[in-house]
Amino acid sequence: MNYVPASFAALRPLDNSVLVGVSLNSTGTLNVNGGTVNTPILFAGQGDNARPSTGTVNITNGGTINATLDSGPTGPLPGFPAVGIGRGLGSVGTVNVDGAGSELNAATGMFSIGRDGSGTLNITDGGKVIAGNTVFGSTVSSTGSSSILVQGIDSELNAVGNNILLGIATDLNPANTNHGTSTLNVRDGGNVIGNVFIGSGGTLKGDGTVTGGVTNFSGTILPGNSPGTLHITGDYTQNNGVIEIEIAGTSVFDLIDVTGSAILDDVLIKFIFVGGYAPQANDNFDFLRAASVAINNPTYEIAGLLPGFGYDVTNNNGLLSLNALTNGTAVPEPATLALLGLGLIGLAARRRRV
C-alpha cells in the first residue's frame, strides 16, 4: 500500500477516520495500491467555505477501502455519510477506483458526492463501488456539482437496492430547487445497480446498463455514446425534462432499451442528426423500446437538418419510432458555409468585372 502525503483528522465520536484535504487551502492525496484501508468514514475535499480544500483518493491494482460507518437510523451518526466527496463549499474531491479487484465498500453507509462543493467518482476498468445506503449526487445545495463515471466491462456502482439521486432535492420533490447539478455516465459495459432518480439538475447518459428503475423529474437523458444504446433493467418514468437522440445513419442511432414499462409525460424529445447525415423518405429510427410505452403530450425538435423535413413519431406495441416522411437536408458544416461564402464573393467579383 502506497501513501502519498495527505490530510488526516479524527471525526468524533468516531475516531480513526480518513479525511483527505480538510484544512484551509490544503491539497491531499491518498493512494491505495493493492492494499486495504479500514476506516469508519472516508472524506475527500471536506473543507467548507472558510476552509476550501482539495482531496484525491486513488484505489488501484486490487486495492480496497472499507468505509464501515452505519448511516442508518440505528447507526452512531444516523443520516451521516460514510463516504463524502467534495463535501464542503468551495472544496474539490475526487475518488478513482480503477481495475479489477479494486473496491470502495461502504456496505452499510451512504455516499455524498458534491454536497456543497465539487465531487467526482470514477469507476473504471472493472473497479467496484458498493453503497449500502443512498447515493446522493448534489442533492442538498445549489452550489454542489457532481460527476459519476462507471466505465468498462465489470465496472460497477452497486447501491444494493437503494436509491441514487442526481441533481434533485432529498425529498424527491421536483419543485424543490435546493440542489445542484449531477451527471451519471455509465458506458462501455459499465453497470449501475439501484433505482435512479433525476431532477432538473441531473443527467443520465451512456451506453451501459442501469439495473433498476429510472425516474426522471425534469432532468436529461442522453442515451448512447455517440450514438449507442442505454439499457434500463426495470421501469422508466419521465415527467417533463429532455431526451436527446443522436442519429448518424439508418443503423447508427441512440436507443433507450427498457425491460419494463415506459411512461413519458410532457417530455421534450430532441432528434439530433450528426456527422452530416440526412435521412431519406421512409427511413425509420426506433429510439425507445419497452414492454409497454405510454407517451402523453410530447414535444419534438429536429436539429442538424435544414427546415422542411417532414416526419412523424409512432408508438407500435412498445416501440417508439421516428419516421421520415420526406428527404432531409443536412445543415452544412461551418467550413462548407465558409467555402460557399467565398464562392459567392468570387462570383460577385467576376460579375463586377463583366
Tab-separated table of C-alpha atoms in Angstrom:
chain	number	residue	atom	x	y	z
A	1	MET	CA	0.000	0.000	0.000
A	2	ASN	CA	1.471	3.308	-1.108
A	3	TYR	CA	0.550	6.534	0.716
A	4	VAL	CA	1.286	9.995	-0.657
A	5	PRO	CA	1.110	12.939	1.826
A	6	ALA	CA	-2.491	13.523	2.802
A	7	SER	CA	-4.553	15.452	5.338
A	8	PHE	CA	-5.947	13.317	8.136
A	9	ALA	CA	-8.174	14.189	11.056
A	10	ALA	CA	-10.335	12.392	13.583
A	11	LEU	CA	-14.067	12.913	13.293
A	12	ARG	CA	-15.631	12.366	16.688
A	13	PRO	CA	-17.432	10.420	18.023
A	14	LEU	CA	-15.800	8.062	15.504
A	15	ASP	CA	-12.030	8.191	15.683
A	16	ASN	CA	-9.544	6.941	13.117
A	17	SER	CA	-11.445	8.240	10.095
A	18	VAL	CA	-9.639	9.258	6.915
A	19	LEU	CA	-10.025	12.823	5.664
A	20	VAL	CA	-8.043	13.794	2.578
A	21	GLY	CA	-7.934	17.555	2.049
A	22	VAL	CA	-9.640	19.146	5.034
A	23	SER	CA	-7.853	22.307	6.186
A	24	LEU	CA	-7.615	25.762	4.595
A	25	ASN	CA	-6.254	25.544	1.037
A	26	SER	CA	-4.821	22.087	1.705
A	27	THR	CA	-4.260	19.508	-1.011
A	28	GLY	CA	-4.182	15.837	-0.045
A	29	THR	CA	-3.728	12.611	-1.990
A	30	LEU	CA	-4.186	9.056	-0.791
A	31	ASN	CA	-3.064	6.126	-2.953
A	32	VAL	CA	-4.235	2.639	-2.045
A	33	ASN	CA	-2.247	0.436	-4.392
A	34	GLY	CA	-3.120	-3.205	-3.819
A	35	GLY	CA	-3.624	-2.941	-0.042
A	36	THR	CA	-6.568	-2.434	2.312
A	37	VAL	CA	-7.677	0.538	4.401
A	38	ASN	CA	-10.416	0.186	7.017
A	39	THR	CA	-11.971	3.424	8.241
A	40	PRO	CA	-15.351	4.461	9.607
A	41	ILE	CA	-15.523	7.481	7.265
A	42	LEU	CA	-13.711	8.492	4.080
A	43	PHE	CA	-13.834	12.138	3.004
A	44	ALA	CA	-12.067	13.721	0.028
A	45	GLY	CA	-12.377	17.503	-0.160
A	46	GLN	CA	-14.081	18.080	3.177
A	47	GLY	CA	-13.360	21.763	3.926
A	48	ASP	CA	-16.153	24.340	3.984
A	49	ASN	CA	-16.276	27.877	2.596
A	50	ALA	CA	-13.885	29.097	5.297
A	51	ARG	CA	-11.508	26.183	4.649
A	52	PRO	CA	-11.743	25.137	0.978
A	53	SER	CA	-9.552	22.159	0.198
A	54	THR	CA	-8.778	19.548	-2.462
A	55	GLY	CA	-8.650	15.815	-1.852
A	56	THR	CA	-7.903	12.914	-4.207
A	57	VAL	CA	-8.143	9.194	-3.464
A	58	ASN	CA	-6.838	6.582	-5.920
A	59	ILE	CA	-7.715	2.910	-5.412
A	60	THR	CA	-5.808	0.732	-7.884
A	61	ASN	CA	-4.306	-2.710	-8.506
A	62	GLY	CA	-6.833	-4.548	-6.364
A	63	GLY	CA	-6.723	-2.089	-3.502
A	64	THR	CA	-9.687	-1.778	-1.121
A	65	ILE	CA	-11.116	0.866	1.162
A	66	ASN	CA	-13.795	-0.247	3.594
A	67	ALA	CA	-15.809	2.681	4.979
A	68	THR	CA	-17.605	0.970	7.833
A	69	LEU	CA	-19.943	3.663	9.205
A	70	ASP	CA	-23.590	2.615	9.509
A	71	SER	CA	-25.555	5.572	8.077
A	72	GLY	CA	-28.899	4.049	9.009
A	73	PRO	CA	-31.255	5.134	11.810
A	74	THR	CA	-29.654	2.752	14.321
A	75	GLY	CA	-26.098	3.799	13.489
A	76	PRO	CA	-23.895	6.045	15.646
A	77	LEU	CA	-24.427	9.024	13.299
A	78	PRO	CA	-27.836	8.475	11.655
A	79	GLY	CA	-28.013	10.004	8.184
A	80	PHE	CA	-24.313	10.860	8.106
A	81	PRO	CA	-22.373	9.652	5.037
A	82	ALA	CA	-19.699	7.005	5.218
A	83	VAL	CA	-18.153	8.481	2.064
A	84	GLY	CA	-18.098	12.191	1.250
A	85	ILE	CA	-16.569	13.547	-1.955
A	86	GLY	CA	-16.405	17.318	-2.488
A	87	ARG	CA	-18.497	17.856	0.610
A	88	GLY	CA	-17.575	21.381	1.700
A	89	LEU	CA	-18.413	24.635	-0.073
A	90	GLY	CA	-15.519	25.558	-2.354
A	91	SER	CA	-13.823	22.186	-1.918
A	92	VAL	CA	-12.985	19.669	-4.636
A	93	GLY	CA	-12.969	15.916	-4.088
A	94	THR	CA	-12.108	13.076	-6.467
A	95	VAL	CA	-12.166	9.325	-5.896
A	96	ASN	CA	-10.853	6.982	-8.605
A	97	VAL	CA	-11.499	3.225	-8.367
A	98	ASP	CA	-9.645	1.588	-11.227
A	99	GLY	CA	-9.032	-2.002	-12.259
A	100	ALA	CA	-10.338	-5.487	-11.489
A	101	GLY	CA	-10.404	-6.187	-7.760
A	102	SER	CA	-10.211	-2.511	-6.793
A	103	GLU	CA	-13.078	-1.629	-4.490
A	104	LEU	CA	-14.589	1.087	-2.334
A	105	ASN	CA	-17.018	-0.615	0.026
A	106	ALA	CA	-19.481	1.187	2.292
A	107	ALA	CA	-21.752	-1.787	2.869
A	108	THR	CA	-23.901	-0.012	5.473
A	109	GLY	CA	-23.172	3.593	4.574
A	110	MET	CA	-24.402	6.322	2.284
A	111	PHE	CA	-22.422	8.378	-0.242
A	112	SER	CA	-22.497	12.165	-0.514
A	113	ILE	CA	-20.981	13.461	-3.754
A	114	GLY	CA	-20.824	17.201	-4.425
A	115	ARG	CA	-22.902	18.199	-1.403
A	116	ASP	CA	-21.798	21.859	-1.423
A	117	GLY	CA	-18.560	21.569	-3.393
A	118	SER	CA	-17.444	19.657	-6.476
A	119	GLY	CA	-17.275	15.850	-6.290
A	120	THR	CA	-16.123	13.275	-8.837
A	121	LEU	CA	-16.347	9.492	-8.592
A	122	ASN	CA	-14.694	7.497	-11.398
A	123	ILE	CA	-15.165	3.712	-11.524
A	124	THR	CA	-13.194	2.257	-14.419
A	125	ASP	CA	-11.767	-0.928	-15.934
A	126	GLY	CA	-13.548	-3.354	-13.623
A	127	GLY	CA	-13.483	-1.325	-10.391
A	128	LYS	CA	-16.394	-1.648	-7.952
A	129	VAL	CA	-18.139	0.674	-5.525
A	130	ILE	CA	-20.681	-0.623	-3.012
A	131	ALA	CA	-23.081	1.677	-1.177
A	132	GLY	CA	-25.332	0.088	1.428
A	133	ASN	CA	-27.457	3.213	1.622
A	134	THR	CA	-28.483	6.109	-0.648
A	135	VAL	CA	-26.035	7.704	-3.082
A	136	PHE	CA	-26.615	11.477	-3.086
A	137	GLY	CA	-25.382	13.378	-6.150
A	138	SER	CA	-25.591	17.147	-5.454
A	139	THR	CA	-28.933	16.961	-3.660
A	140	VAL	CA	-28.567	19.496	-0.846
A	141	SER	CA	-27.299	22.824	-2.189
A	142	SER	CA	-27.369	24.743	-5.462
A	143	THR	CA	-23.580	25.177	-5.156
A	144	GLY	CA	-22.958	21.452	-5.436
A	145	SER	CA	-21.816	19.695	-8.593
A	146	SER	CA	-21.022	16.037	-9.074
A	147	SER	CA	-19.899	13.648	-11.760
A	148	ILE	CA	-20.106	9.853	-11.582
A	149	LEU	CA	-18.459	7.739	-14.296
A	150	VAL	CA	-18.932	3.970	-14.498
A	151	GLN	CA	-16.899	2.819	-17.480
A	152	GLY	CA	-15.824	-0.568	-18.778
A	153	ILE	CA	-16.822	-4.227	-18.581
A	154	ASP	CA	-17.411	-5.331	-14.951
A	155	SER	CA	-17.163	-1.746	-13.666
A	156	GLU	CA	-19.971	-1.355	-11.164
A	157	LEU	CA	-21.706	1.094	-8.867
A	158	ASN	CA	-23.908	-1.023	-6.611
A	159	ALA	CA	-26.348	0.794	-4.329
A	160	VAL	CA	-27.578	-2.589	-3.070
A	161	GLY	CA	-31.231	-1.971	-3.902
A	162	ASN	CA	-31.202	1.605	-2.649
A	163	ASN	CA	-31.600	4.929	-4.440
A	164	ILE	CA	-29.208	7.043	-6.473
A	165	LEU	CA	-30.248	10.715	-6.569
A	166	LEU	CA	-28.943	13.040	-9.288
A	167	GLY	CA	-29.500	16.804	-9.088
A	168	ILE	CA	-32.730	16.561	-7.130
A	169	ALA	CA	-33.541	17.561	-3.559
A	170	THR	CA	-33.535	14.832	-0.944
A	171	ASP	CA	-37.337	14.929	-0.635
A	172	LEU	CA	-37.635	13.980	-4.338
A	173	ASN	CA	-39.937	16.957	-4.854
A	174	PRO	CA	-39.352	18.399	-8.347
A	175	ALA	CA	-40.477	21.835	-7.141
A	176	ASN	CA	-37.714	21.948	-4.535
A	177	THR	CA	-34.760	23.810	-6.082
A	178	ASN	CA	-32.384	23.096	-3.218
A	179	HIS	CA	-29.995	21.012	-5.294
A	180	GLY	CA	-27.059	21.331	-7.662
A	181	THR	CA	-26.037	19.571	-10.867
A	182	SER	CA	-25.120	15.922	-11.210
A	183	THR	CA	-24.221	13.627	-14.111
A	184	LEU	CA	-24.155	9.828	-14.130
A	185	ASN	CA	-22.309	8.442	-17.146
A	186	VAL	CA	-22.497	4.647	-17.479
A	187	ARG	CA	-20.705	3.467	-20.599
A	188	ASP	CA	-18.710	0.779	-22.399
A	189	GLY	CA	-20.306	-2.099	-20.486
A	190	GLY	CA	-20.485	-0.406	-17.081
A	191	ASN	CA	-23.322	-1.303	-14.715
A	192	VAL	CA	-25.229	0.747	-12.142
A	193	ILE	CA	-27.361	-1.200	-9.653
A	194	GLY	CA	-30.056	0.796	-7.875
A	195	ASN	CA	-33.076	2.984	-8.514
A	196	VAL	CA	-32.034	6.234	-10.197
A	197	PHE	CA	-33.939	9.474	-9.551
A	198	ILE	CA	-33.110	12.505	-11.708
A	199	GLY	CA	-34.050	16.105	-11.018
A	200	SER	CA	-33.810	19.256	-13.112
A	201	GLY	CA	-30.102	19.415	-12.300
A	202	GLY	CA	-29.482	15.785	-13.213
A	203	THR	CA	-28.326	13.952	-16.324
A	204	LEU	CA	-28.166	10.229	-17.079
A	205	LYS	CA	-26.094	9.296	-20.105
A	206	GLY	CA	-24.179	6.483	-21.754
A	207	ASP	CA	-24.440	3.080	-23.399
A	208	GLY	CA	-24.145	0.908	-20.296
A	209	THR	CA	-26.821	-0.616	-18.037
A	210	VAL	CA	-28.930	0.631	-15.151
A	211	THR	CA	-30.134	-2.415	-13.233
A	212	GLY	CA	-33.129	-0.848	-11.533
A	213	GLY	CA	-35.821	1.688	-12.237
A	214	VAL	CA	-35.227	5.166	-13.627
A	215	THR	CA	-37.483	8.069	-12.625
A	216	ASN	CA	-36.802	11.424	-14.232
A	217	PHE	CA	-38.311	14.658	-12.914
A	218	SER	CA	-37.330	17.380	-15.417
A	219	GLY	CA	-33.801	16.090	-15.956
A	220	THR	CA	-31.973	14.997	-19.098
A	221	ILE	CA	-31.476	11.545	-20.638
A	222	LEU	CA	-28.658	11.183	-23.183
A	223	PRO	CA	-28.608	7.560	-24.324
A	224	GLY	CA	-25.663	6.154	-26.184
A	225	ASN	CA	-22.053	7.008	-26.658
A	226	SER	CA	-22.205	8.893	-29.972
A	227	PRO	CA	-24.579	7.034	-30.663
A	228	GLY	CA	-25.480	3.827	-28.757
A	229	THR	CA	-27.966	2.050	-26.508
A	230	LEU	CA	-28.761	2.813	-22.870
A	231	HIS	CA	-30.146	-0.290	-21.126
A	232	ILE	CA	-32.622	0.024	-18.248
A	233	THR	CA	-33.441	-3.236	-16.475
A	234	GLY	CA	-36.625	-2.060	-14.801
A	235	ASP	CA	-39.299	0.566	-15.378
A	236	TYR	CA	-38.648	4.024	-16.806
A	237	THR	CA	-40.804	7.046	-15.954
A	238	GLN	CA	-40.218	10.634	-17.056
A	239	ASN	CA	-42.195	13.773	-16.249
A	240	ASN	CA	-41.023	16.834	-18.170
A	241	GLY	CA	-37.335	17.097	-18.964
A	242	VAL	CA	-35.453	16.219	-22.118
A	243	ILE	CA	-34.431	13.151	-24.101
A	244	GLU	CA	-31.778	13.655	-26.772
A	245	ILE	CA	-31.499	11.098	-29.581
A	246	GLU	CA	-28.472	11.303	-31.882
A	247	ILE	CA	-28.853	9.867	-35.383
A	248	ALA	CA	-25.877	9.210	-37.657
A	249	GLY	CA	-27.400	6.704	-40.101
A	250	THR	CA	-30.192	4.186	-40.622
A	251	SER	CA	-28.387	1.694	-38.362
A	252	VAL	CA	-26.446	4.148	-36.186
A	253	PHE	CA	-28.646	5.979	-33.705
A	254	ASP	CA	-29.426	6.190	-30.000
A	255	LEU	CA	-31.849	3.811	-28.325
A	256	ILE	CA	-33.290	3.527	-24.819
A	257	ASP	CA	-33.902	-0.176	-24.187
A	258	VAL	CA	-36.250	-0.801	-21.241
A	259	THR	CA	-37.152	-4.268	-19.969
A	260	GLY	CA	-40.166	-2.965	-18.040
A	261	SER	CA	-42.721	-0.285	-18.856
A	262	ALA	CA	-42.014	3.268	-20.019
A	263	ILE	CA	-44.235	6.263	-19.211
A	264	LEU	CA	-43.404	9.661	-20.714
A	265	ASP	CA	-45.409	12.770	-19.810
A	266	ASP	CA	-44.777	16.283	-21.177
A	267	VAL	CA	-41.311	15.307	-22.398
A	268	LEU	CA	-39.231	17.199	-24.954
A	269	ILE	CA	-37.561	14.759	-27.357
A	270	LYS	CA	-34.760	16.188	-29.474
A	271	PHE	CA	-33.667	14.308	-32.603
A	272	ILE	CA	-30.140	15.420	-33.455
A	273	PHE	CA	-28.748	14.405	-36.855
A	274	VAL	CA	-24.953	14.288	-36.660
A	275	GLY	CA	-21.953	13.750	-38.905
A	276	GLY	CA	-23.600	15.335	-41.931
A	277	TYR	CA	-26.173	12.546	-42.150
A	278	ALA	CA	-29.609	13.339	-43.597
A	279	PRO	CA	-32.478	10.831	-43.720
A	280	GLN	CA	-34.421	9.856	-46.794
A	281	ALA	CA	-38.186	9.438	-47.024
A	282	ASN	CA	-39.384	6.189	-45.377
A	283	ASP	CA	-36.305	5.845	-43.148
A	284	ASN	CA	-37.238	4.701	-39.623
A	285	PHE	CA	-35.392	5.081	-36.336
A	286	ASP	CA	-36.553	3.073	-33.299
A	287	PHE	CA	-35.379	5.219	-30.367
A	288	LEU	CA	-37.236	3.689	-27.383
A	289	ARG	CA	-38.142	0.062	-26.795
A	290	ALA	CA	-40.034	-1.249	-23.752
A	291	ALA	CA	-42.512	-3.923	-22.699
A	292	SER	CA	-45.141	-1.187	-22.940
A	293	VAL	CA	-44.968	2.544	-23.705
A	294	ALA	CA	-47.368	5.336	-22.758
A	295	ILE	CA	-46.487	8.777	-24.108
A	296	ASN	CA	-48.570	11.859	-23.352
A	297	ASN	CA	-48.203	15.455	-24.538
A	298	PRO	CA	-44.744	15.125	-26.100
A	299	THR	CA	-42.843	17.912	-27.851
A	300	TYR	CA	-40.380	17.175	-30.651
A	301	GLU	CA	-37.436	19.127	-32.035
A	302	ILE	CA	-35.169	18.436	-35.000
A	303	ALA	CA	-31.529	19.568	-35.076
A	304	GLY	CA	-28.852	19.116	-37.735
A	305	LEU	CA	-31.263	19.395	-40.689
A	306	LEU	CA	-32.462	22.368	-42.669
A	307	PRO	CA	-36.123	23.399	-42.209
A	308	GLY	CA	-38.730	21.500	-44.202
A	309	PHE	CA	-38.039	17.946	-43.047
A	310	GLY	CA	-41.334	16.059	-42.643
A	311	TYR	CA	-41.651	13.318	-40.027
A	312	ASP	CA	-43.922	11.623	-37.541
A	313	VAL	CA	-43.431	9.586	-34.356
A	314	THR	CA	-45.302	6.322	-33.842
A	315	ASN	CA	-45.872	4.012	-30.887
A	316	ASN	CA	-46.176	0.430	-32.072
A	317	ASN	CA	-46.559	-2.126	-29.271
A	318	GLY	CA	-43.854	-0.655	-27.070
A	319	LEU	CA	-41.623	0.675	-29.836
A	320	LEU	CA	-41.316	4.435	-30.347
A	321	SER	CA	-40.055	5.313	-33.816
A	322	LEU	CA	-39.157	8.449	-35.741
A	323	ASN	CA	-40.359	8.047	-39.327
A	324	ALA	CA	-39.104	10.222	-42.174
A	325	LEU	CA	-41.924	11.398	-44.445
A	326	THR	CA	-39.664	13.447	-46.722
A	327	ASN	CA	-35.986	13.677	-47.534
A	328	GLY	CA	-33.921	15.727	-45.115
A	329	THR	CA	-31.046	18.066	-45.924
A	330	ALA	CA	-28.115	18.254	-43.525
A	331	VAL	CA	-27.090	21.627	-42.146
A	332	PRO	CA	-23.785	22.484	-43.864
A	333	GLU	CA	-20.659	22.321	-41.731
A	334	PRO	CA	-19.142	25.722	-40.856
A	335	ALA	CA	-16.228	25.086	-43.239
A	336	THR	CA	-18.672	24.357	-46.041
A	337	LEU	CA	-20.538	27.566	-45.317
A	338	ALA	CA	-17.268	29.485	-45.380
A	339	LEU	CA	-16.311	27.991	-48.747
A	340	LEU	CA	-19.781	28.740	-50.062
A	341	GLY	CA	-19.403	32.329	-48.900
A	342	LEU	CA	-16.036	32.660	-50.628
A	343	GLY	CA	-17.527	31.217	-53.790
A	344	LEU	CA	-20.340	33.752	-53.732
A	345	ILE	CA	-17.839	36.584	-53.205
A	346	GLY	CA	-15.792	35.362	-56.148
A	347	LEU	CA	-18.902	35.115	-58.312
A	348	ALA	CA	-19.872	38.667	-57.392
A	349	ALA	CA	-16.374	39.903	-58.258
A	350	ARG	CA	-16.487	38.198	-61.647
A	351	ARG	CA	-19.886	39.753	-62.284
A	352	ARG	CA	-18.484	43.214	-61.480
A	353	ARG	CA	-15.679	42.704	-63.974
A	354	VAL	CA	-18.084	41.842	-66.798
